[in-house]
Amino acid sequence: MAGFLFRDYTFSAHAPDGNTLVDAFCEEFYYGRASDEFQHLYEMGAVDLGSEDFREHE
């Protein structure tokens, strides 16, 4: 979901990965990853994104 919501945004990170998206989502919507609300609403599975997935495609 975070990937879809932030598809048109850039990220400034040395080595962005899936956690970069989740962190941006939590910051935008005022969640703590360990909060009861976040744990209740979202299920975290394996995030299979690496730095190469954040490069601009032509």
Coordinates of C-alpha atoms in Angstrom, one line a residue:
M1 CA 0.0 0.0 0.0
A2 CA 2.8 2.4 0.9
G3 CA 4.4 1.8 -2.5
F4 CA 1.2 2.8 -4.3
L5 CA 0.7 5.9 -2.1
F6 CA 4.2 7.1 -2.6
R7 CA 4.7 6.1 -6.2
D8 CA 5.1 9.8 -7.3
Y9 CA 7.5 10.8 -4.6
T10 CA 11.2 10.7 -4.3
F11 CA 13.1 9.4 -1.3
S12 CA 16.5 10.7 0.0
A13 CA 18.2 7.6 1.5
H14 CA 21.6 6.1 1.1
A15 CA 20.2 2.6 0.4
P16 CA 16.4 2.7 0.2
D17 CA 14.4 -0.5 0.6
G18 CA 10.9 -1.6 1.6
N19 CA 11.4 -0.3 5.1
T20 CA 12.0 3.2 3.7
L21 CA 8.4 3.1 2.3
V22 CA 6.9 1.8 5.5
D23 CA 8.8 4.4 7.5
A24 CA 7.5 7.2 5.2
F25 CA 3.9 5.8 5.6
C26 CA 4.2 5.8 9.3
E27 CA 5.5 9.3 9.4
E28 CA 2.9 10.6 7.1
F29 CA 0.0 9.0 9.0
Y30 CA 1.4 9.4 12.5
Y31 CA 1.8 5.8 13.3
G32 CA 4.6 4.1 15.3
R33 CA 5.4 0.8 13.8
A34 CA 5.1 -0.9 17.2
S35 CA 1.8 1.0 18.1
D36 CA -1.3 -1.0 18.8
E37 CA -3.1 0.8 16.0
F38 CA -0.6 0.0 13.4
Q39 CA -0.4 -3.6 14.4
H40 CA -4.2 -3.9 14.4
L41 CA -4.7 -2.3 11.0
Y42 CA -1.8 -3.5 9.0
E43 CA -0.1 -6.9 8.6
M44 CA 3.6 -6.7 7.8
G45 CA 4.8 -9.5 5.6
A46 CA 8.1 -9.9 3.9
V47 CA 9.1 -6.7 2.0
D48 CA 10.9 -7.7 -1.1
L49 CA 12.2 -4.4 -2.3
G50 CA 15.8 -3.3 -2.8
S51 CA 17.6 -0.2 -3.8
E52 CA 17.4 -1.0 -7.5
D53 CA 13.5 -0.8 -7.2
F54 CA 13.8 2.9 -6.3
R55 CA 15.7 4.0 -9.4
E56 CA 13.9 6.2 -11.9
H57 CA 12.8 4.3 -15.0
E58 CA 13.0 5.9 -18.4

